[in-house]
Structure formats: structure tokens, C-alpha cells
């Protein structure tokens, strides 16, 4: 059993204005890195488009329709200062969410043991009824909802190691104890949620880390809090919101992770999945804005998925 790589060329054609950090070159740098010989065993699959019904499991149906109706035929249309769409965005956002849905289907059919979805735009800031922080649809949450609705999985977990708190995913998961969301993130930082000392239900585990935190603090948060909580939750499937912007070279974040931290985090999450849910892991790209660090980090992430 191997690992699937799900992507689509349409994800290169979502084009925010020039100078925007969330640019097509991000995905291209990852895809180029994954062309190396060592990745030949990957099962490569083109992402299908998510349907309105699939999106509407986590988004307001009217919001999903509004997003699609707002795609311009030329130029860009802004949802907020950070979040813009271009003519190519319709296909990109539908296939980014569809990739995670397809990943769930592949794992549940036993075609592969785990999946990496190399897609953009990212999704974890997208709220049920609002785009923000480069995100239009919440790709990982759409996949998690699909796993429950179509495959009958009861308990699904999302682990988010992006440098930013995944406020959208947390909002979607907050009041349902059979959904689990855990995040390591820089705090204080955008978007301002996931702060220390906040009252949270047991299924939400926020682990804010200060600017400058590196592998030692990150691994301690995983080992002491995140992994035990995930184990206690007993997931039927583990999703990873794989943002690589906590890397020390990233221009947006101020954390100091390196590739070996991402390899380790992927490995320990796969170990929990192996013990609890037959190794079922579906990972999807979130942030990461230094092209070289992003490519190197995604490379070790996929290496760890393949080695699981
Ligand atoms: Zn981020």
C-alpha cells in the first residue's frame, strides 16, 4: 500500500494580484520537488471538482454560490484585503476541495494507505459563510464532512501545524464532540484566534507558541498535549492541515521549524493513525511562502507518509 499525490493543473491558475505571497509558484515548487525518482511509487491522481452539495456540508449553501458567482471573467475580485479571486479561481477552488474528497475515497476504498493533496488556495481560515486569509472554501473540512457523510466514519480529527491558527476549521468543528481539531500556531498572530487560556470543549486543542519557537517547543506541544489528546479521541481518520509557514525561512511567520520537524510530526501522526484507524491519513497543503523551504518541507512530509 502506498501514498497518493492528488493535484490538478487548475490549482496553478488561481492568481491573486501580483506580489501576493499565495502565488502559483508555491504549488509549482512542490510539484517539481515531487518529480524526483524517490517519488516514483506515488499514485498520482487528478483532483475532481467538489460539488455544491459537498461544499454545503460545511459552508452555507448561499455563501458557496456567492463565491462561485463572484469569480470575475477578467482581472481580480476581492473578498477582503488578503483574499482575491481571478478567472482561473473557480476551477482551482473546486478542485482544491475536491482533492480532499477524492483522497478520502481512495483511502476508504483501500487504493492507498494515505494521501497528500498538493492544492491551492489553502482553506483553513474559510468560515461557514466567509472567505478570509487567502481561503475561500475549507478544503480539509469538506473532506472530513465527506468521510462522515459518505463513508460512515464517526470520529474524524484534523491536526493543523500551519503557523496560523485554523479559525475556520475550528469554528466548523467547535460544537460537535465527534470532530476533533488540534492546532500548533504562533500567537499572538493572524487571525487572532486560538489564544492561550481560552475556554474550549475537549475536542478542540489549541497550542499557541510564541514567535521564535522552534522544534523543541513544537515537539513538546505535540508530545505532551496534542498526541495524547488525539489518542484519547480515538479517530477513525486523521486529516492534516499541512501548512509549512512555521519554517524558519518563511517570510510570513516567525517560528523556527526545520524540515526534520515536519518529518517527525508527520511520522508521529501516522503512528497514531496506524494504531487507531488502520493508518488512514489524508493531508492537504495549507500555507508556506518561501518557495525553497516549502518544497523541501513538502518533500519530507511526503517521504514520511510513504514510509508510514
Ligand atoms: Zn499559514
Short mmCIF file of C-alpha atoms and ligand atoms in Angstrom, two decimals:
data_model
loop_
_atom_site.label_atom_id
_atom_site.label_comp_id
_atom_site.label_asym_id
_atom_site.label_seq_id
_atom_site.Cartn_x
_atom_site.Cartn_y
_atom_site.Cartn_z
CA UNK A 1 0.00 0.00 0.00
CA UNK A 2 1.37 3.32 -0.96
CA UNK A 3 0.71 7.05 -0.89
CA UNK A 4 -1.35 9.10 -3.33
CA UNK A 5 -0.48 12.55 -4.62
CA UNK A 6 -3.62 14.39 -5.66
CA UNK A 7 -3.35 17.67 -7.51
CA UNK A 8 -4.63 19.46 -10.61
CA UNK A 9 -3.10 21.97 -13.04
CA UNK A 10 -6.12 24.23 -12.44
CA UNK A 11 -4.71 24.93 -8.96
CA UNK A 12 -1.90 26.85 -10.72
CA UNK A 13 -4.41 29.15 -12.38
CA UNK A 14 -5.81 30.81 -9.24
CA UNK A 15 -3.98 34.13 -9.49
CA UNK A 16 -4.21 36.70 -6.71
CA UNK A 17 -2.76 40.14 -7.62
CA UNK A 18 0.99 40.40 -8.39
CA UNK A 19 3.12 40.43 -5.24
CA UNK A 20 0.66 38.27 -3.27
CA UNK A 21 2.52 35.61 -1.26
CA UNK A 22 -0.07 32.89 -2.03
CA UNK A 23 1.05 32.53 -5.65
CA UNK A 24 1.05 29.75 -8.26
CA UNK A 25 4.84 29.31 -7.92
CA UNK A 26 4.23 27.78 -4.47
CA UNK A 27 2.48 24.77 -5.88
CA UNK A 28 4.87 24.54 -8.83
CA UNK A 29 7.85 24.34 -6.47
CA UNK A 30 6.25 21.41 -4.62
CA UNK A 31 5.28 19.57 -7.80
CA UNK A 32 8.81 19.97 -9.17
CA UNK A 33 10.29 18.57 -5.95
CA UNK A 34 7.93 15.59 -6.11
CA UNK A 35 9.14 14.73 -9.63
CA UNK A 36 12.32 13.23 -8.13
CA UNK A 37 12.92 9.49 -8.61
CA UNK A 38 12.24 8.65 -4.98
CA UNK A 39 8.61 9.72 -5.52
CA UNK A 40 8.00 7.39 -8.46
CA UNK A 41 5.93 4.99 -6.27
CA UNK A 42 3.33 7.72 -5.61
CA UNK A 43 -0.10 7.03 -7.09
CA UNK A 44 -0.82 10.26 -8.97
CA UNK A 45 -4.40 11.37 -9.38
CA UNK A 46 -6.05 14.48 -10.81
CA UNK A 47 -8.39 16.17 -8.35
CA UNK A 48 -12.07 16.21 -9.33
CA UNK A 49 -14.25 19.25 -8.68
CA UNK A 50 -16.09 19.30 -5.37
CA UNK A 51 -19.85 19.54 -5.82
CA UNK A 52 -22.08 22.21 -4.30
CA UNK A 53 -23.57 19.50 -2.08
CA UNK A 54 -20.13 18.52 -0.80
CA UNK A 55 -19.21 22.16 -0.08
CA UNK A 56 -22.54 22.77 1.61
CA UNK A 57 -21.84 20.17 4.30
CA UNK A 58 -19.60 22.77 5.97
CA UNK A 59 -20.44 26.05 4.19
CA UNK A 60 -23.72 27.90 3.90
CA UNK A 61 -25.09 26.95 0.51
CA UNK A 62 -25.76 30.58 -0.37
CA UNK A 63 -22.19 31.52 0.53
CA UNK A 64 -20.79 28.78 -1.72
CA UNK A 65 -22.97 30.01 -4.58
CA UNK A 66 -21.92 33.62 -3.95
CA UNK A 67 -18.24 32.72 -4.08
CA UNK A 68 -18.66 30.97 -7.42
CA UNK A 69 -20.78 33.83 -8.78
CA UNK A 70 -18.11 36.38 -7.75
CA UNK A 71 -15.38 34.87 -9.94
CA UNK A 72 -14.53 37.59 -12.49
CA UNK A 73 -14.14 36.97 -16.22
CA UNK A 74 -11.09 39.24 -16.16
CA UNK A 75 -8.98 40.96 -13.51
CA UNK A 76 -9.41 40.12 -9.83
CA UNK A 77 -12.30 40.36 -7.36
CA UNK A 78 -11.56 40.88 -3.66
CA UNK A 79 -13.34 39.26 -0.72
CA UNK A 80 -11.13 41.09 1.78
CA UNK A 81 -7.73 42.80 1.65
CA UNK A 82 -5.92 39.42 1.56
CA UNK A 83 -8.32 37.23 -0.36
CA UNK A 84 -8.88 37.68 -4.07
CA UNK A 85 -10.04 35.55 -6.99
CA UNK A 86 -9.14 35.58 -10.69
CA UNK A 87 -10.82 33.98 -13.73
CA UNK A 88 -8.96 30.71 -13.06
CA UNK A 89 -10.08 30.55 -9.44
CA UNK A 90 -13.36 28.70 -10.00
CA UNK A 91 -11.64 25.52 -11.15
CA UNK A 92 -8.86 25.90 -8.58
CA UNK A 93 -11.08 26.27 -5.52
CA UNK A 94 -13.42 23.46 -6.59
CA UNK A 95 -10.54 21.07 -7.29
CA UNK A 96 -8.69 22.03 -4.09
CA UNK A 97 -11.71 20.91 -2.06
CA UNK A 98 -12.39 18.01 -4.45
CA UNK A 99 -8.86 16.71 -3.92
CA UNK A 100 -9.51 16.08 -0.24
CA UNK A 101 -12.83 14.38 -1.05
CA UNK A 102 -11.04 12.15 -3.58
CA UNK A 103 -8.30 11.44 -1.04
CA UNK A 104 -10.89 10.21 1.45
CA UNK A 105 -12.46 7.98 -1.19
CA UNK A 106 -9.10 6.48 -2.22
CA UNK A 107 -8.15 5.66 1.36
CA UNK A 108 -11.58 4.23 2.19
CA UNK A 109 -11.55 2.04 -0.93
CA UNK A 110 -8.14 0.73 0.12
CA UNK A 111 -6.40 2.02 -3.01
CA UNK A 112 -3.71 3.73 -0.94
CA UNK A 113 -2.85 3.96 2.75
CA UNK A 114 -2.55 7.74 2.85
CA UNK A 115 -2.73 10.87 0.68
CA UNK A 116 -1.11 14.24 0.15
CA UNK A 117 -3.25 16.83 -1.65
CA UNK A 118 -0.95 19.39 -3.30
CA UNK A 119 -3.53 22.09 -3.90
CA UNK A 120 -4.13 25.79 -3.57
CA UNK A 121 -5.66 28.08 -2.48
CA UNK A 122 -5.47 26.94 1.16
CA UNK A 123 -8.63 26.51 3.19
CA UNK A 124 -8.28 26.53 6.97
CA UNK A 125 -9.31 30.17 7.53
CA UNK A 126 -12.52 29.84 5.48
CA UNK A 127 -15.57 30.13 7.75
CA UNK A 128 -19.01 28.62 7.03
CA UNK A 129 -20.12 31.91 5.48
CA UNK A 130 -16.98 33.95 4.91
CA UNK A 131 -13.73 33.94 2.94
CA UNK A 132 -10.61 35.19 4.69
CA UNK A 133 -6.84 34.81 4.87
CA UNK A 134 -6.34 33.59 1.26
CA UNK A 135 -9.03 30.89 1.83
CA UNK A 136 -12.37 30.54 0.01
CA UNK A 137 -13.55 27.02 0.80
CA UNK A 138 -12.34 24.97 3.75
CA UNK A 139 -10.79 22.06 1.86
CA UNK A 140 -9.91 19.90 4.85
CA UNK A 141 -13.32 20.37 6.50
CA UNK A 142 -15.08 19.49 3.24
CA UNK A 143 -13.07 16.25 3.18
CA UNK A 144 -13.77 15.49 6.83
CA UNK A 145 -17.50 16.03 6.33
CA UNK A 146 -17.41 13.74 3.28
CA UNK A 147 -15.73 11.00 5.31
CA UNK A 148 -18.58 11.10 7.79
CA UNK A 149 -21.48 11.54 5.39
CA UNK A 150 -20.48 9.04 2.72
CA UNK A 151 -18.20 6.54 4.47
CA UNK A 152 -19.94 6.50 7.82
CA UNK A 153 -16.86 7.39 9.84
CA UNK A 154 -17.99 8.70 13.20
CA UNK A 155 -14.93 10.41 14.59
CA UNK A 156 -12.61 12.48 12.45
CA UNK A 157 -9.62 14.57 13.53
CA UNK A 158 -7.82 17.48 11.87
CA UNK A 159 -4.28 18.28 13.01
CA UNK A 160 -3.13 21.69 11.81
CA UNK A 161 0.56 22.62 12.09
CA UNK A 162 0.35 25.73 9.90
CA UNK A 163 1.89 28.78 11.62
CA UNK A 164 -1.57 30.40 11.61
CA UNK A 165 -4.49 29.18 13.70
CA UNK A 166 -7.13 27.46 11.54
CA UNK A 167 -10.02 29.52 12.82
CA UNK A 168 -12.34 28.34 10.05
CA UNK A 169 -11.87 24.66 10.75
CA UNK A 170 -12.14 25.25 14.49
CA UNK A 171 -15.41 27.15 14.04
CA UNK A 172 -16.84 24.29 11.95
CA UNK A 173 -15.76 21.65 14.50
CA UNK A 174 -16.30 23.51 17.76
CA UNK A 175 -19.72 22.31 18.84
CA UNK A 176 -19.54 18.69 17.62
CA UNK A 177 -17.73 16.38 20.08
CA UNK A 178 -17.20 13.72 17.40
CA UNK A 179 -15.00 16.16 15.47
CA UNK A 180 -11.51 16.93 16.79
CA UNK A 181 -9.35 19.92 15.88
CA UNK A 182 -5.83 20.48 17.21
CA UNK A 183 -3.51 23.29 16.18
CA UNK A 184 0.02 24.44 16.88
CA UNK A 185 0.38 28.05 15.81
CA UNK A 186 2.22 31.27 16.50
CA UNK A 187 0.41 33.53 18.95
CA UNK A 188 -0.22 36.43 19.08
CA UNK A 189 -0.56 36.38 15.31
CA UNK A 190 -3.08 36.39 12.46
CA UNK A 191 -6.02 35.66 12.70
CA UNK A 192 -6.02 36.32 16.47
CA UNK A 193 -7.92 33.18 17.48
CA UNK A 194 -6.51 30.14 19.33
CA UNK A 195 -5.29 32.30 22.17
CA UNK A 196 -3.93 30.93 25.48
CA UNK A 197 -6.28 30.41 28.39
CA UNK A 198 -9.50 30.38 26.38
CA UNK A 199 -12.33 28.04 27.46
CA UNK A 200 -12.66 25.24 24.91
CA UNK A 201 -14.51 21.96 24.66
CA UNK A 202 -12.41 18.78 24.91
CA UNK A 203 -12.47 18.23 21.15
CA UNK A 204 -10.60 21.49 20.50
CA UNK A 205 -6.89 21.61 21.39
CA UNK A 206 -5.14 24.91 20.71
CA UNK A 207 -1.41 25.08 21.38
CA UNK A 208 -0.26 28.66 20.86
CA UNK A 209 3.51 29.11 20.66
CA UNK A 210 5.46 32.38 20.85
CA UNK A 211 7.32 33.97 17.93
CA UNK A 212 10.78 32.43 17.83
CA UNK A 213 9.58 29.00 19.00
CA UNK A 214 11.40 26.16 17.25
CA UNK A 215 11.46 22.38 17.05
CA UNK A 216 11.88 21.81 20.78
CA UNK A 217 8.75 23.78 21.75
CA UNK A 218 6.80 22.39 18.81
CA UNK A 219 7.67 18.76 19.59
CA UNK A 220 6.92 19.28 23.28
CA UNK A 221 3.45 20.61 22.43
CA UNK A 222 2.85 17.57 20.24
CA UNK A 223 4.24 15.00 22.68
CA UNK A 224 2.79 16.36 25.89
CA UNK A 225 -0.63 17.54 24.75
CA UNK A 226 -1.60 17.04 21.12
CA UNK A 227 -0.76 13.35 20.63
CA UNK A 228 -2.29 12.20 23.95
CA UNK A 229 -5.48 14.16 23.20
CA UNK A 230 -5.66 12.70 19.69
CA UNK A 231 -5.15 9.19 21.07
CA UNK A 232 -7.88 9.69 23.68
CA UNK A 233 -10.21 10.96 20.95
CA UNK A 234 -9.83 7.65 19.02
CA UNK A 235 -10.10 9.00 15.44
CA UNK A 236 -11.50 6.94 12.58
CA UNK A 237 -9.46 9.08 10.18
CA UNK A 238 -6.71 11.65 10.66
CA UNK A 239 -6.53 14.74 8.44
CA UNK A 240 -3.51 17.02 8.37
CA UNK A 241 -3.72 20.71 7.55
CA UNK A 242 -0.14 20.77 6.32
CA UNK A 243 0.98 24.38 6.30
CA UNK A 244 4.74 24.83 6.15
CA UNK A 245 4.88 28.51 7.11
CA UNK A 246 6.22 27.81 10.61
CA UNK A 247 9.53 27.07 8.84
CA UNK A 248 12.43 29.28 9.94
CA UNK A 249 12.84 30.62 6.39
CA UNK A 250 9.20 31.60 5.94
CA UNK A 251 8.62 35.32 5.32
CA UNK A 252 5.16 35.42 6.98
CA UNK A 253 5.73 33.54 10.24
CA UNK A 254 8.37 33.99 12.94
CA UNK A 255 8.65 30.40 14.15
CA UNK A 256 11.80 28.36 13.58
CA UNK A 257 10.83 24.87 12.43
CA UNK A 258 13.06 22.98 10.00
CA UNK A 259 12.42 20.05 7.66
CA UNK A 260 13.22 17.41 10.29
CA UNK A 261 10.42 18.80 12.49
CA UNK A 262 7.91 18.30 9.68
CA UNK A 263 9.20 14.77 9.05
CA UNK A 264 8.85 13.97 12.74
CA UNK A 265 5.36 15.49 13.08
CA UNK A 266 4.13 13.55 10.05
CA UNK A 267 5.68 10.35 11.36
CA UNK A 268 4.13 10.58 14.83
CA UNK A 269 0.69 11.43 13.40
CA UNK A 270 0.95 8.41 11.10
CA UNK A 271 1.89 6.27 14.12
CA UNK A 272 -1.26 7.29 15.97
CA UNK A 273 -3.28 6.63 12.82
CA UNK A 274 -1.64 3.21 12.42
CA UNK A 275 -2.63 2.25 15.97
CA UNK A 276 -6.13 3.68 15.88
CA UNK A 277 -7.53 3.76 12.37
CA UNK A 278 -5.60 1.44 10.04
CA UNK A 279 -3.18 4.24 9.15
CA UNK A 280 -5.83 6.36 7.40
CA UNK A 281 -4.28 9.82 6.88
CA UNK A 282 -5.34 12.49 4.39
CA UNK A 283 -3.07 15.53 4.33
CA UNK A 284 -3.66 18.75 2.45
CA UNK A 285 -1.47 21.75 1.79
CA UNK A 286 -2.25 24.97 3.64
CA UNK A 287 0.40 27.75 3.87
CA UNK A 288 4.15 28.02 3.24
CA UNK A 289 5.55 31.04 1.41
CA UNK A 290 9.31 30.58 0.95
CA UNK A 291 9.49 28.56 -2.25
CA UNK A 292 12.62 26.56 -1.36
CA UNK A 293 11.66 25.88 2.26
CA UNK A 294 8.16 24.94 1.10
CA UNK A 295 9.45 22.45 -1.47
CA UNK A 296 11.91 20.89 1.00
CA UNK A 297 9.28 20.65 3.73
CA UNK A 298 6.64 19.11 1.46
CA UNK A 299 9.28 16.66 0.27
CA UNK A 300 10.00 15.31 3.77
CA UNK A 301 6.28 15.34 4.60
CA UNK A 302 5.58 13.05 1.64
CA UNK A 303 8.63 10.92 2.48
CA UNK A 304 7.18 10.34 5.96
CA UNK A 305 3.75 9.49 4.52
CA UNK A 306 5.37 6.97 2.14
CA UNK A 307 7.42 5.44 4.96
CA UNK A 308 4.40 5.01 7.26
ZN1 LIG B 1 -0.50 29.90 7.36
#
